[in-house]
Short mmCIF file of C-alpha atoms in Angstrom, two decimals:
data_model
loop_
_atom_site.label_atom_id
_atom_site.label_comp_id
_atom_site.label_asym_id
_atom_site.label_seq_id
_atom_site.Cartn_x
_atom_site.Cartn_y
_atom_site.Cartn_z
CA MET W 1 -3.96 -39.15 -215.96
CA ASN W 2 -5.87 -39.96 -219.15
CA THR W 3 -5.92 -43.77 -219.30
CA CYS W 4 -5.16 -43.57 -223.01
CA PHE W 5 -1.60 -42.83 -221.98
CA SER W 6 -1.27 -45.04 -218.92
CA PRO W 7 0.99 -47.73 -220.45
CA LEU W 8 3.54 -45.09 -221.47
CA GLY W 9 4.47 -43.29 -218.28
CA LYS W 10 6.23 -40.04 -219.11
CA ALA W 11 6.34 -40.95 -222.78
CA GLY W 12 2.54 -40.68 -222.84
CA LEU W 13 2.78 -36.90 -222.66
CA PHE W 14 2.64 -36.73 -226.42
CA GLY W 15 -0.40 -34.49 -226.63
CA VAL W 16 -0.41 -34.83 -230.38
CA SER W 17 -1.59 -38.39 -230.03
CA LEU W 18 -5.12 -37.08 -229.56
CA LEU W 19 -5.02 -35.86 -233.14
CA PHE W 20 -4.28 -39.23 -234.65
CA GLY W 21 -6.36 -41.80 -232.81
CA SER W 22 -9.23 -42.35 -230.48
CA CYS W 23 -8.55 -42.31 -226.75
CA ALA W 24 -12.01 -43.37 -225.70
CA GLN W 25 -12.25 -46.05 -223.04
CA GLU W 26 -12.32 -49.42 -224.75
CA THR W 27 -13.65 -52.63 -223.27
CA ALA W 28 -12.79 -56.16 -224.30
CA VAL W 29 -15.06 -57.61 -226.97
CA PRO W 30 -15.44 -61.39 -227.39
CA ALA W 31 -13.63 -62.50 -230.51
CA THR W 32 -15.74 -64.02 -233.23
CA ALA W 33 -14.50 -65.98 -236.21
CA PRO W 34 -15.22 -64.62 -239.69
CA THR W 35 -18.75 -65.52 -240.84
CA ALA W 36 -17.25 -67.35 -243.80
CA ALA W 37 -13.91 -68.95 -243.12
CA PRO W 38 -11.18 -67.84 -245.54
CA THR W 39 -9.40 -70.42 -247.62
CA SER W 40 -6.40 -71.43 -245.54
CA SER W 41 -4.10 -74.32 -244.90
CA ALA W 42 -3.59 -75.37 -241.30
CA LEU W 43 -1.79 -72.58 -239.48
CA VAL W 44 1.32 -73.40 -237.46
CA CYS W 45 1.44 -71.74 -234.04
CA GLY W 46 3.51 -74.25 -232.09
CA PRO W 47 7.06 -72.85 -232.12
CA ARG W 48 10.25 -74.76 -232.71
CA PRO W 49 11.97 -75.81 -229.46
CA GLU W 50 14.29 -73.16 -228.08
CA SER W 51 17.78 -73.49 -229.54
CA SER W 52 21.24 -72.60 -228.31
CA ASP W 53 22.28 -71.71 -231.87
CA TYR W 54 22.72 -67.96 -231.51
CA GLN W 55 25.19 -66.02 -233.63
CA LEU W 56 23.76 -62.52 -234.00
CA TYR W 57 22.59 -62.33 -230.36
CA PRO W 58 25.08 -64.61 -228.61
CA LEU W 59 25.01 -66.40 -225.32
CA GLY W 60 28.09 -66.54 -223.14
CA ASP W 61 30.72 -69.10 -222.30
CA GLN W 62 29.33 -72.66 -222.38
CA LEU W 63 26.01 -71.13 -223.49
CA ALA W 64 25.54 -69.44 -220.12
CA PRO W 65 23.18 -66.44 -220.11
CA ILE W 66 24.92 -63.07 -220.34
CA GLY W 67 24.45 -60.57 -217.53
CA ASP W 68 25.39 -56.91 -217.12
CA VAL W 69 27.87 -55.88 -219.80
CA MET W 70 31.03 -53.78 -219.78
CA PRO W 71 31.95 -52.96 -223.41
CA TYR W 72 35.38 -51.62 -224.29
CA PHE W 73 36.75 -50.81 -227.75
CA ASP W 74 40.20 -52.31 -228.25
CA SER W 75 41.80 -49.98 -230.80
CA GLU W 76 44.83 -52.27 -231.21
CA ALA W 77 42.67 -55.22 -232.23
CA ASN W 78 40.02 -53.01 -233.90
CA ALA W 79 37.35 -54.96 -232.04
CA PHE W 80 34.87 -54.48 -229.23
CA LYS W 81 35.60 -56.52 -226.12
CA VAL W 82 32.30 -57.02 -224.34
CA TYR W 83 32.91 -58.18 -220.78
CA TYR W 84 29.87 -59.57 -218.98
CA LEU W 85 28.72 -61.28 -215.82
CA LYS W 86 28.48 -64.99 -216.52
CA ASP W 87 25.21 -66.21 -215.04
CA ILE W 88 26.35 -68.99 -212.76
CA TRP W 89 25.68 -68.88 -209.04
CA ASN W 90 26.76 -70.84 -205.96
CA ASP W 91 28.18 -73.80 -207.81
CA ALA W 92 30.78 -76.22 -206.48
CA THR W 93 33.69 -74.23 -207.95
CA HIS W 94 32.68 -71.04 -206.12
CA GLN W 95 31.71 -69.08 -209.21
CA ARG W 96 29.16 -66.36 -208.63
CA HIS W 97 28.89 -64.05 -211.64
CA PRO W 98 32.57 -64.01 -212.67
CA TRP W 99 33.63 -61.75 -215.54
CA TRP W 100 33.96 -63.32 -218.97
CA GLY W 101 34.07 -61.65 -222.37
CA LEU W 102 33.20 -61.74 -226.05
CA SER W 103 34.90 -60.03 -228.96
CA THR W 104 33.38 -58.76 -232.20
CA SER W 105 34.47 -56.52 -235.03
CA ASN W 106 31.26 -56.76 -237.07
CA PHE W 107 28.22 -57.52 -234.80
CA VAL W 108 27.67 -60.63 -236.90
CA SER W 109 30.07 -63.10 -235.32
CA TYR W 110 31.33 -63.18 -231.74
CA ALA W 111 34.15 -65.14 -230.17
CA GLY W 112 34.96 -65.79 -226.55
CA LEU W 113 38.08 -64.04 -225.26
CA PRO W 114 41.06 -66.44 -225.16
CA VAL W 115 41.76 -65.42 -221.56
CA GLY W 116 38.63 -67.27 -220.45
CA GLU W 117 37.53 -66.13 -217.02
CA ALA W 118 38.83 -62.56 -216.87
CA LEU W 119 37.99 -61.80 -213.24
CA SER W 120 37.23 -64.45 -210.65
CA CYS W 121 35.12 -64.52 -207.52
CA SER W 122 36.76 -65.09 -204.16
CA THR W 123 36.39 -68.60 -202.73
CA GLN W 124 36.28 -67.17 -199.19
CA GLY W 125 32.81 -66.62 -197.79
CA CYS W 126 33.89 -63.61 -195.73
CA GLU W 127 35.54 -61.72 -198.59
CA GLN W 128 33.72 -58.72 -200.04
CA ASP W 129 33.93 -60.13 -203.57
CA TYR W 130 32.64 -63.60 -202.77
CA ALA W 131 30.38 -62.73 -205.71
CA LEU W 132 31.00 -60.19 -208.46
CA GLY W 133 28.85 -57.43 -209.85
CA THR W 134 29.33 -55.26 -212.89
CA GLY W 135 31.69 -52.33 -213.32
CA SER W 136 33.78 -50.75 -216.04
CA ILE W 137 37.24 -50.71 -217.61
CA THR W 138 39.41 -47.68 -218.27
CA LYS W 139 43.00 -47.38 -219.46
CA LYS W 140 45.81 -45.20 -218.16
CA GLY W 141 49.20 -45.56 -219.77
CA SER W 142 49.73 -49.27 -220.37
CA THR W 143 47.50 -50.43 -217.51
CA TYR W 144 43.83 -51.38 -217.70
CA TYR W 145 41.84 -50.60 -214.56
CA ALA W 146 38.78 -52.77 -213.94
CA TYR W 147 36.51 -51.36 -211.25
CA TYR W 148 33.93 -53.88 -210.12
CA THR W 149 31.26 -54.53 -207.53
CA GLY W 150 32.18 -56.81 -204.66
CA HIS W 151 28.89 -58.42 -203.66
CA ASN W 152 28.67 -60.75 -200.69
CA PRO W 153 25.36 -62.64 -200.43
CA ASN W 154 26.33 -63.81 -196.91
CA TYR W 155 25.59 -60.32 -195.55
CA PRO W 156 24.66 -59.86 -192.78
CA SER W 157 26.94 -62.18 -190.86
CA GLY W 158 29.64 -61.99 -188.21
CA CYS W 159 32.34 -61.44 -190.84
CA VAL W 160 30.46 -59.51 -193.55
CA SER W 161 29.43 -55.95 -192.67
CA HIS W 162 28.60 -54.64 -196.15
CA LYS W 163 26.72 -56.38 -198.90
CA GLU W 164 28.31 -54.27 -201.67
CA GLY W 165 31.42 -52.19 -202.26
CA VAL W 166 33.58 -50.96 -205.13
CA MET W 167 36.86 -52.80 -205.74
CA LEU W 168 39.73 -52.71 -208.23
CA ALA W 169 41.65 -55.16 -210.42
CA THR W 170 44.24 -54.35 -213.07
CA SER W 171 45.86 -55.88 -216.13
CA ARG W 172 48.68 -55.02 -218.51
CA GLY W 173 46.64 -56.19 -221.48
CA LEU W 174 43.12 -57.19 -222.45
CA GLY W 175 44.44 -60.65 -223.31
CA GLN W 176 45.34 -61.24 -219.67
CA LYS W 177 43.34 -61.92 -216.53
CA PHE W 178 42.65 -59.00 -214.23
CA ALA W 179 44.59 -59.24 -210.96
CA LYS W 180 42.86 -57.90 -207.87
CA ASP W 181 44.66 -54.96 -206.27
CA PRO W 182 45.15 -55.77 -202.56
CA GLY W 183 46.38 -52.24 -201.89
CA PHE W 184 43.17 -50.61 -203.07
CA THR W 185 40.83 -49.59 -200.26
CA THR W 186 37.32 -50.84 -201.01
CA ILE W 187 34.92 -47.93 -201.44
CA TYR W 188 31.72 -48.17 -199.42
CA ALA W 189 28.79 -45.78 -199.26
CA PRO W 190 29.61 -42.53 -197.41
CA THR W 191 28.72 -42.67 -193.73
CA GLY W 192 26.51 -40.21 -191.90
CA GLN W 193 25.03 -38.71 -195.06
CA GLY W 194 21.80 -40.64 -195.39
CA PHE W 195 22.99 -43.44 -197.67
CA ASP W 196 22.09 -47.09 -197.32
CA GLU W 197 25.48 -47.77 -195.74
CA GLN W 198 25.43 -51.58 -195.91
CA ASP W 199 23.70 -52.36 -199.23
CA ASN W 200 22.77 -50.96 -202.66
CA PHE W 201 26.13 -49.48 -203.61
CA ARG W 202 27.26 -50.91 -206.94
CA ASP W 203 27.95 -50.65 -210.69
CA PRO W 204 30.98 -48.31 -210.77
CA PHE W 205 31.55 -46.52 -214.06
CA VAL W 206 34.85 -44.66 -214.46
CA PHE W 207 35.79 -42.17 -217.17
CA ARG W 208 38.19 -39.29 -217.64
CA ASP W 209 36.62 -35.83 -217.72
CA ASP W 210 38.91 -33.65 -219.81
CA ALA W 211 37.18 -30.46 -218.65
CA SER W 212 38.23 -31.03 -215.02
CA ASN W 213 41.37 -33.01 -215.84
CA ARG W 214 40.24 -35.65 -213.35
CA TYR W 215 38.73 -39.09 -213.38
CA GLN W 216 35.09 -39.44 -212.45
CA MET W 217 33.40 -42.49 -210.93
CA LEU W 218 29.63 -43.00 -210.91
CA VAL W 219 28.07 -45.45 -208.44
CA SER W 220 24.45 -46.59 -208.13
CA ALA W 221 23.21 -46.09 -204.58
CA ARG W 222 20.20 -45.35 -202.37
CA LYS W 223 19.92 -42.26 -200.20
CA ASN W 224 17.45 -40.52 -197.93
CA VAL W 225 16.75 -37.21 -199.69
CA ASN W 226 14.68 -34.78 -197.61
CA GLY W 227 12.98 -37.63 -195.78
CA THR W 228 12.38 -39.83 -198.85
CA TRP W 229 14.48 -42.81 -199.88
CA ARG W 230 15.51 -42.55 -203.53
CA GLY W 231 17.79 -44.25 -205.97
CA VAL W 232 20.67 -41.90 -206.72
CA ILE W 233 23.92 -41.82 -208.68
CA ALA W 234 26.82 -40.90 -206.43
CA ARG W 235 29.93 -39.25 -207.87
CA TYR W 236 33.59 -39.60 -206.92
CA THR W 237 36.69 -37.93 -208.36
CA SER W 238 40.34 -38.97 -208.56
CA PRO W 239 43.56 -37.55 -209.99
CA ASN W 240 45.21 -40.95 -210.38
CA LEU W 241 42.62 -43.79 -210.39
CA LYS W 242 43.80 -44.92 -206.95
CA SER W 243 42.58 -42.37 -204.40
CA TRP W 244 38.92 -41.35 -204.68
CA THR W 245 36.98 -38.50 -203.05
CA TYR W 246 33.20 -38.39 -202.68
CA ALA W 247 31.87 -35.43 -204.69
CA GLY W 248 28.12 -35.52 -204.04
CA ILE W 249 25.09 -36.72 -205.99
CA LEU W 250 25.31 -36.59 -209.77
CA TYR W 251 21.58 -37.31 -210.25
CA ASP W 252 18.66 -38.27 -208.01
CA GLY W 253 16.01 -39.05 -210.64
CA GLY W 254 14.50 -35.59 -210.74
CA ALA W 255 10.70 -35.74 -210.77
CA THR W 256 10.74 -39.56 -210.69
CA ASN W 257 11.68 -41.59 -207.62
CA TYR W 258 13.55 -44.63 -208.94
CA PHE W 259 14.35 -47.45 -206.53
CA MET W 260 17.76 -47.88 -208.20
CA LEU W 261 19.32 -46.20 -211.22
CA GLU W 262 21.52 -49.13 -212.20
CA THR W 263 24.60 -49.33 -214.47
CA PRO W 264 24.96 -45.55 -214.98
CA GLU W 265 27.19 -44.14 -217.69
CA VAL W 266 28.16 -40.68 -218.95
CA PHE W 267 29.43 -40.12 -222.50
CA LYS W 268 29.74 -37.21 -224.89
CA LEU W 269 28.54 -36.77 -228.48
CA GLY W 270 29.44 -33.48 -230.10
CA ASP W 271 29.03 -30.80 -227.46
CA THR W 272 26.36 -32.67 -225.46
CA TYR W 273 26.82 -35.06 -222.54
CA TYR W 274 24.46 -37.95 -221.94
CA LEU W 275 23.63 -39.80 -218.74
CA LEU W 276 22.38 -43.35 -219.30
CA PHE W 277 20.88 -45.59 -216.60
CA SER W 278 18.60 -48.63 -216.17
CA ASP W 279 15.51 -48.59 -213.95
CA ILE W 280 15.48 -51.74 -211.83
CA ASP W 281 11.66 -51.75 -211.64
CA THR W 282 10.47 -51.16 -215.21
CA LYS W 283 13.63 -52.63 -216.78
CA HIS W 284 13.75 -49.62 -219.10
CA VAL W 285 16.94 -47.85 -220.13
CA TYR W 286 16.54 -44.07 -219.79
CA TYR W 287 18.77 -41.13 -220.66
CA ARG W 288 19.23 -37.47 -219.81
CA LYS W 289 21.11 -34.61 -221.55
CA GLY W 290 23.47 -32.05 -220.08
CA PRO W 291 26.07 -29.39 -220.90
CA SER W 292 28.86 -31.02 -218.87
CA ALA W 293 29.92 -34.35 -217.42
CA THR W 294 28.33 -33.33 -214.11
CA GLY W 295 25.07 -31.97 -215.53
CA PRO W 296 22.71 -30.38 -214.81
CA TRP W 297 20.62 -33.12 -216.39
CA SER W 298 17.42 -32.48 -218.31
CA LEU W 299 14.88 -34.57 -220.19
CA PRO W 300 15.32 -34.87 -223.95
CA THR W 301 13.00 -33.05 -226.33
CA GLY W 302 11.17 -36.27 -227.18
CA PRO W 303 10.75 -39.50 -225.17
CA ASP W 304 13.45 -40.30 -222.61
CA ARG W 305 13.94 -43.83 -223.93
CA PHE W 306 14.46 -45.37 -227.37
CA GLU W 307 13.95 -49.04 -226.46
CA GLY W 308 11.59 -51.28 -224.52
CA ASN W 309 12.12 -53.47 -221.48
CA GLY W 310 13.88 -56.17 -223.52
CA ILE W 311 17.34 -54.66 -223.23
CA TYR W 312 18.76 -54.12 -219.75
CA ALA W 313 21.88 -52.85 -217.99
CA ALA W 314 22.93 -51.26 -221.27
CA LYS W 315 26.18 -49.39 -221.77
CA THR W 316 27.94 -47.91 -224.77
CA ALA W 317 31.34 -47.99 -226.43
CA ALA W 318 32.64 -46.19 -229.52
CA ASP W 319 35.05 -47.19 -232.24
CA ASN W 320 36.68 -44.70 -234.58
CA TYR W 321 33.40 -44.00 -236.34
CA ASP W 322 30.28 -44.83 -234.34
CA ARG W 323 28.97 -45.45 -230.84
CA TYR W 324 27.12 -48.66 -230.02
CA LEU W 325 24.78 -49.68 -227.23
CA PHE W 326 25.15 -53.13 -225.65
CA GLY W 327 22.73 -54.86 -223.30
CA TRP W 328 20.96 -58.15 -222.71
CA THR W 329 17.49 -59.52 -223.41
CA ASN W 330 16.12 -61.60 -220.56
CA ARG W 331 14.90 -65.19 -220.75
CA LEU W 332 11.56 -66.50 -219.54
CA GLY W 333 11.17 -69.49 -217.23
CA GLY W 334 10.75 -72.84 -218.94
CA SER W 335 11.57 -71.26 -222.31
CA THR W 336 7.88 -70.44 -222.65
CA ASP W 337 6.17 -67.12 -223.26
CA GLY W 338 4.19 -67.50 -220.05
CA GLY W 339 7.31 -68.07 -217.94
CA ASN W 340 8.61 -65.72 -215.26
CA TRP W 341 11.16 -63.02 -216.08
CA GLN W 342 14.71 -64.33 -215.57
CA TRP W 343 17.94 -62.41 -215.10
CA GLY W 344 20.45 -62.68 -217.93
CA GLY W 345 20.04 -63.72 -221.53
CA ASN W 346 21.35 -62.88 -225.01
CA LEU W 347 23.62 -60.00 -225.95
CA VAL W 348 22.03 -57.28 -228.12
CA ALA W 349 23.84 -54.39 -229.83
CA HIS W 350 22.39 -51.30 -231.54
CA LYS W 351 24.13 -48.43 -233.28
CA LEU W 352 23.46 -45.27 -231.28
CA TYR W 353 23.53 -41.77 -232.75
CA GLN W 354 22.57 -38.16 -232.11
CA LYS W 355 19.59 -36.63 -233.91
CA ALA W 356 19.46 -33.04 -235.13
CA ASN W 357 17.76 -31.93 -231.90
CA LYS W 358 20.48 -33.78 -229.94
CA ASP W 359 18.12 -36.48 -228.70
CA LEU W 360 19.41 -40.03 -229.07
CA ALA W 361 18.26 -42.68 -231.52
CA VAL W 362 19.25 -46.25 -232.38
CA SER W 363 19.52 -48.20 -235.62
CA ILE W 364 20.54 -51.63 -236.80
CA PRO W 365 24.35 -51.89 -237.07
CA HIS W 366 25.20 -51.48 -240.75
CA THR W 367 27.35 -54.62 -240.83
CA LEU W 368 24.49 -56.67 -239.40
CA LYS W 369 22.07 -55.21 -241.93
CA SER W 370 24.35 -56.08 -244.84
CA HIS W 371 24.90 -59.57 -243.49
CA LEU W 372 21.17 -60.22 -243.27
CA GLU W 373 20.47 -58.98 -246.79
CA ALA W 374 22.73 -61.43 -248.61
CA GLN W 375 19.95 -63.68 -249.95
CA SER W 376 16.23 -63.49 -250.51
CA GLU W 377 13.90 -65.93 -248.76
CA PRO W 378 10.65 -66.63 -250.65
CA LEU W 379 7.40 -65.59 -249.02
CA ILE W 380 4.42 -67.91 -249.39
CA LYS W 381 1.03 -66.35 -248.80
CA ASP W 382 -1.38 -68.62 -246.95
CA SER W 383 -4.62 -66.64 -247.05
CA GLN W 384 -6.27 -63.29 -246.55
CA TRP W 385 -9.49 -62.07 -244.99
CA GLY W 386 -11.50 -58.86 -245.15
CA ASN W 387 -10.89 -55.76 -247.23
CA VAL W 388 -7.43 -56.46 -248.66
CA THR W 389 -6.01 -55.01 -251.89
CA ASN W 390 -2.75 -56.05 -253.51
CA ILE W 391 -1.59 -52.60 -254.58
CA THR W 392 1.42 -53.66 -256.67
CA PRO W 393 1.15 -56.85 -258.73
CA ASN W 394 3.88 -59.45 -258.26
CA THR W 395 4.96 -57.93 -254.95
CA HIS W 396 3.81 -58.39 -251.41
CA SER W 397 2.33 -54.90 -251.08
CA TYR W 398 -1.11 -54.59 -249.56
CA THR W 399 -3.63 -52.09 -248.27
CA LEU W 400 -5.86 -53.48 -245.53
CA SER W 401 -8.97 -51.80 -244.16
CA SER W 402 -11.20 -52.62 -241.20
CA PRO W 403 -14.36 -50.61 -240.36
CA ALA W 404 -14.85 -51.57 -236.70
CA ASN W 405 -13.18 -52.95 -233.59
CA GLN W 406 -12.60 -56.71 -233.67
CA ASP W 407 -13.29 -56.77 -237.41
CA VAL W 408 -9.74 -57.76 -238.28
CA ALA W 409 -8.57 -57.77 -241.88
CA ASN W 410 -5.43 -59.81 -242.44
CA VAL W 411 -2.91 -61.40 -244.77
CA LEU W 412 -1.34 -64.60 -243.45
CA PHE W 413 1.93 -66.21 -244.53
CA ASN W 414 3.50 -69.61 -244.13
CA PRO W 415 6.23 -70.08 -241.50
CA ILE W 416 9.73 -68.92 -242.44
CA ALA W 417 12.26 -71.74 -242.23
CA PRO W 418 15.66 -70.13 -241.53
CA VAL W 419 16.82 -69.73 -237.94
CA ARG W 420 17.90 -66.15 -238.56
CA TYR W 421 16.50 -63.66 -241.06
CA LYS W 422 15.28 -60.07 -241.49
CA LEU W 423 11.77 -58.99 -242.46
CA HIS W 424 11.43 -55.58 -244.09
CA ALA W 425 8.39 -53.47 -244.96
CA THR W 426 7.36 -49.86 -245.40
CA VAL W 427 4.21 -49.11 -243.40
CA SER W 428 1.80 -46.17 -243.43
CA TYR W 429 -1.80 -45.54 -242.40
CA SER W 430 -4.61 -43.21 -243.40
CA SER W 431 -6.82 -43.87 -240.36
CA ALA W 432 -6.28 -45.70 -237.10
CA ASN W 433 -9.09 -45.83 -234.58
CA LYS W 434 -7.41 -48.86 -233.01
CA ASP W 435 -4.22 -50.50 -234.31
CA PHE W 436 -2.41 -52.31 -237.11
CA GLY W 437 0.83 -54.21 -237.57
CA PHE W 438 2.22 -57.73 -237.67
CA LEU W 439 0.93 -61.02 -236.26
CA LEU W 440 3.31 -63.62 -234.83
CA GLY W 441 2.57 -67.20 -233.84
CA ALA W 442 -0.79 -67.10 -235.56
CA CYS W 443 -3.16 -69.87 -234.48
CA ASP W 444 -5.81 -67.86 -236.32
CA GLY W 445 -5.86 -64.48 -238.03
CA TYR W 446 -7.85 -62.43 -235.59
CA ASP W 447 -7.48 -63.44 -231.91
CA ASP W 448 -5.10 -66.24 -230.86
CA VAL W 449 -2.01 -64.38 -232.02
CA TYR W 450 0.77 -62.19 -230.71
CA SER W 451 0.68 -58.60 -232.02
CA LEU W 452 3.53 -56.32 -233.02
CA ARG W 453 1.31 -53.30 -233.30
CA PHE W 454 1.35 -49.62 -234.10
CA VAL W 455 -0.96 -47.77 -231.71
CA PRO W 456 -1.31 -44.17 -233.01
CA GLY W 457 -3.83 -43.25 -230.32
CA GLN W 458 -1.10 -43.81 -227.73
CA GLN W 459 1.88 -42.84 -229.92
CA ARG W 460 3.71 -46.11 -229.37
CA PHE W 461 4.72 -49.43 -230.90
CA SER W 462 4.24 -52.52 -228.78
CA LEU W 463 4.49 -56.27 -228.48
CA ASP W 464 1.37 -57.76 -226.92
CA LYS W 465 1.09 -61.45 -226.07
CA THR W 466 -2.46 -60.86 -224.82
CA ARG W 467 -5.23 -62.29 -227.00
CA ARG W 468 -6.56 -59.56 -229.23
CA SER W 469 -10.09 -59.96 -227.86
CA ALA W 470 -8.75 -58.97 -224.42
CA LEU W 471 -6.80 -55.88 -225.58
CA THR W 472 -8.10 -52.53 -224.38
CA THR W 473 -6.66 -49.02 -224.18
CA THR W 474 -5.53 -49.79 -220.62
CA THR W 475 -3.81 -53.11 -221.38
CA VAL W 476 -0.22 -53.01 -220.18
CA ALA W 477 1.94 -54.08 -223.11
CA THR W 478 4.33 -56.99 -222.89
CA ASN W 479 6.90 -54.57 -224.30
CA ASP W 480 6.64 -51.16 -225.91
CA VAL W 481 8.56 -48.11 -227.05
CA PRO W 482 7.29 -44.54 -227.54
CA PHE W 483 7.14 -43.66 -231.22
CA PRO W 484 5.49 -40.57 -232.77
CA LEU W 485 3.01 -41.57 -235.47
CA ALA W 486 1.11 -39.47 -238.03
CA PRO W 487 -1.20 -40.47 -240.87
CA ASP W 488 0.01 -40.62 -244.47
CA THR W 489 3.62 -40.97 -243.36
CA GLU W 490 5.78 -43.93 -244.35
CA TYR W 491 7.76 -45.79 -241.69
CA ARG W 492 10.57 -48.20 -242.41
CA VAL W 493 10.28 -51.44 -240.42
CA ASP W 494 13.11 -53.98 -240.08
CA ILE W 495 12.58 -57.01 -237.85
CA VAL W 496 15.47 -59.34 -237.08
CA PHE W 497 14.61 -62.88 -235.99
CA GLU W 498 16.98 -65.41 -234.45
CA ASN W 499 15.24 -68.27 -232.67
CA SER W 500 13.29 -66.62 -229.83
CA MET W 501 15.00 -63.24 -230.25
CA VAL W 502 12.88 -60.65 -232.08
CA VAL W 503 14.41 -57.20 -232.56
CA VAL W 504 12.39 -54.46 -234.31
CA TYR W 505 13.82 -51.23 -235.74
CA LEU W 506 11.43 -48.42 -236.67
CA ASN W 507 12.72 -45.77 -239.08
CA ASN W 508 16.18 -46.52 -237.67
CA GLU W 509 15.20 -44.34 -234.70
CA VAL W 510 13.88 -46.67 -232.01
CA ALA W 511 14.17 -50.40 -231.34
CA LEU W 512 12.14 -53.03 -229.53
CA SER W 513 14.07 -56.12 -228.40
CA SER W 514 11.89 -58.96 -227.15
CA ARG W 515 11.85 -62.62 -226.19
CA VAL W 516 9.14 -64.36 -228.21
CA TYR W 517 9.39 -68.13 -228.13
CA ARG W 518 6.25 -68.41 -230.25
CA ALA W 519 7.86 -66.53 -233.14
CA ALA W 520 10.21 -69.28 -234.34
CA GLY W 521 8.88 -71.35 -237.22
CA THR W 522 5.23 -70.30 -236.94
CA SER W 523 2.60 -68.71 -239.15
CA TRP W 524 2.59 -64.92 -239.21
CA GLY W 525 0.96 -62.07 -241.04
CA LEU W 526 -0.30 -58.50 -241.34
CA PHE W 527 -3.42 -57.07 -239.76
CA VAL W 528 -5.53 -53.97 -239.27
CA ASP W 529 -8.23 -53.49 -236.64
CA ASN W 530 -10.60 -50.52 -237.10
CA SER W 531 -7.88 -48.94 -239.22
CA THR W 532 -6.66 -48.59 -242.79
CA ALA W 533 -2.96 -49.23 -243.37
CA THR W 534 -0.60 -50.02 -246.23
CA PHE W 535 2.32 -52.45 -246.08
CA LYS W 536 4.67 -52.00 -249.05
CA ASN W 537 7.42 -54.22 -250.41
CA ILE W 538 7.36 -56.91 -247.74
CA THR W 539 10.55 -58.93 -248.15
CA VAL W 540 12.48 -61.50 -246.16
CA THR W 541 16.25 -61.83 -246.49
CA LYS W 542 18.86 -64.01 -244.81
CA PRO W 543 22.64 -64.44 -244.55
#
């Protein structure tokens, strides 16, 4: 494969990228400071300490990280109830990922559900649900059925023969706790058909398929397919939500062998069905399209993802008007950008919609956008370097041009004080032999920075925490999303900041959710590197 596309996987198959940027092998070039230092005050690149003050991207009960989500729209309350796995494990009260929940009607403020712990773990070490995994909620009549993963970390032992199985709890209302159904027979992987029969059988998703007049259940599993172990999505059917029959494999990954296709979901928009799943290895959320709830499933016309690796275990729910995607952005160890990836984090929600070609796209929820545009926050320019032109007097609108690699032109700004705010700009480029975009946590304006960068030569937008002098065409991005780019085309950019949460929306088509501790309260700016780009009407607004 051409290394120009290597960071993108399947998304790198955009052949048009060769028209808009150079794909030549690039080697790291030592960074050099400008020959004459620009006038600048001392830049601030030490971030504010991580805060627990999250409103737009909330944490869970008692500020616990949020794990795999199970959103449900409560039409009676006109609010989304977002159940989640509370990230506590092996504590003295025998809580191991119990279900808790949040409620929101506007994606601006969230409240914990009054019921508190909605589904509890067993206190008995030999019970299948000694720990809980994710699942889904469906309603029949006046009863809510919560299917969940029973996960026992004591497997294997003399009293635990399966690590995972599908179990059931019910409730007469979303304001009540779910009561486990002792009469329900736990569903384990089918025997004698090549499945991993003791492990890797989780994440049940249940929905009613009107075409077949039956309920469908999807389960993440692993199976030996023609001599090769693959992650698969198993399918079950039921007439009554109590008795379930194995109905084969819904999807086995097609041309890609995934270790696990986690938290699968099927939903319908218009006349098209969509299969959504999370890849346990890359942490990317992927989707497929099909003519029915059982497929066959095909790749979309464009990229098969609309987000980066900063939103995981995502599922959707729809109100009376729109469908929304919910997931979580992971933390990093020690609350530092160099820390190890950690399970669980902050809740993120995007509006999800269908494009004209029936591919999927995401945008900022309109209520969140309005909330963040209530007041203007003044921008204070610190300095600039290189070929920079202010194209519209009395506005922050600039054209920047750089003639060679590592010859960065920039505009730097003072830190922005509010905890939460939105940055907006319209961005275009006339040439891009390398990249251009935004600098975060700027210790200088050319190397010791984080880059939110447009990379036309690879048809993607990425976050890179790597020093710019070490970036090459084969650098694996910290986070990226495929995005088709063409010269002389304007792209709307909205970036939402809340403490270490940074969520980018491009043209209200794709998003990039990331954990960037160095973003909070630090110097930032614009840059071009061997490119010419225009940034129009840069504004910052806040609630």
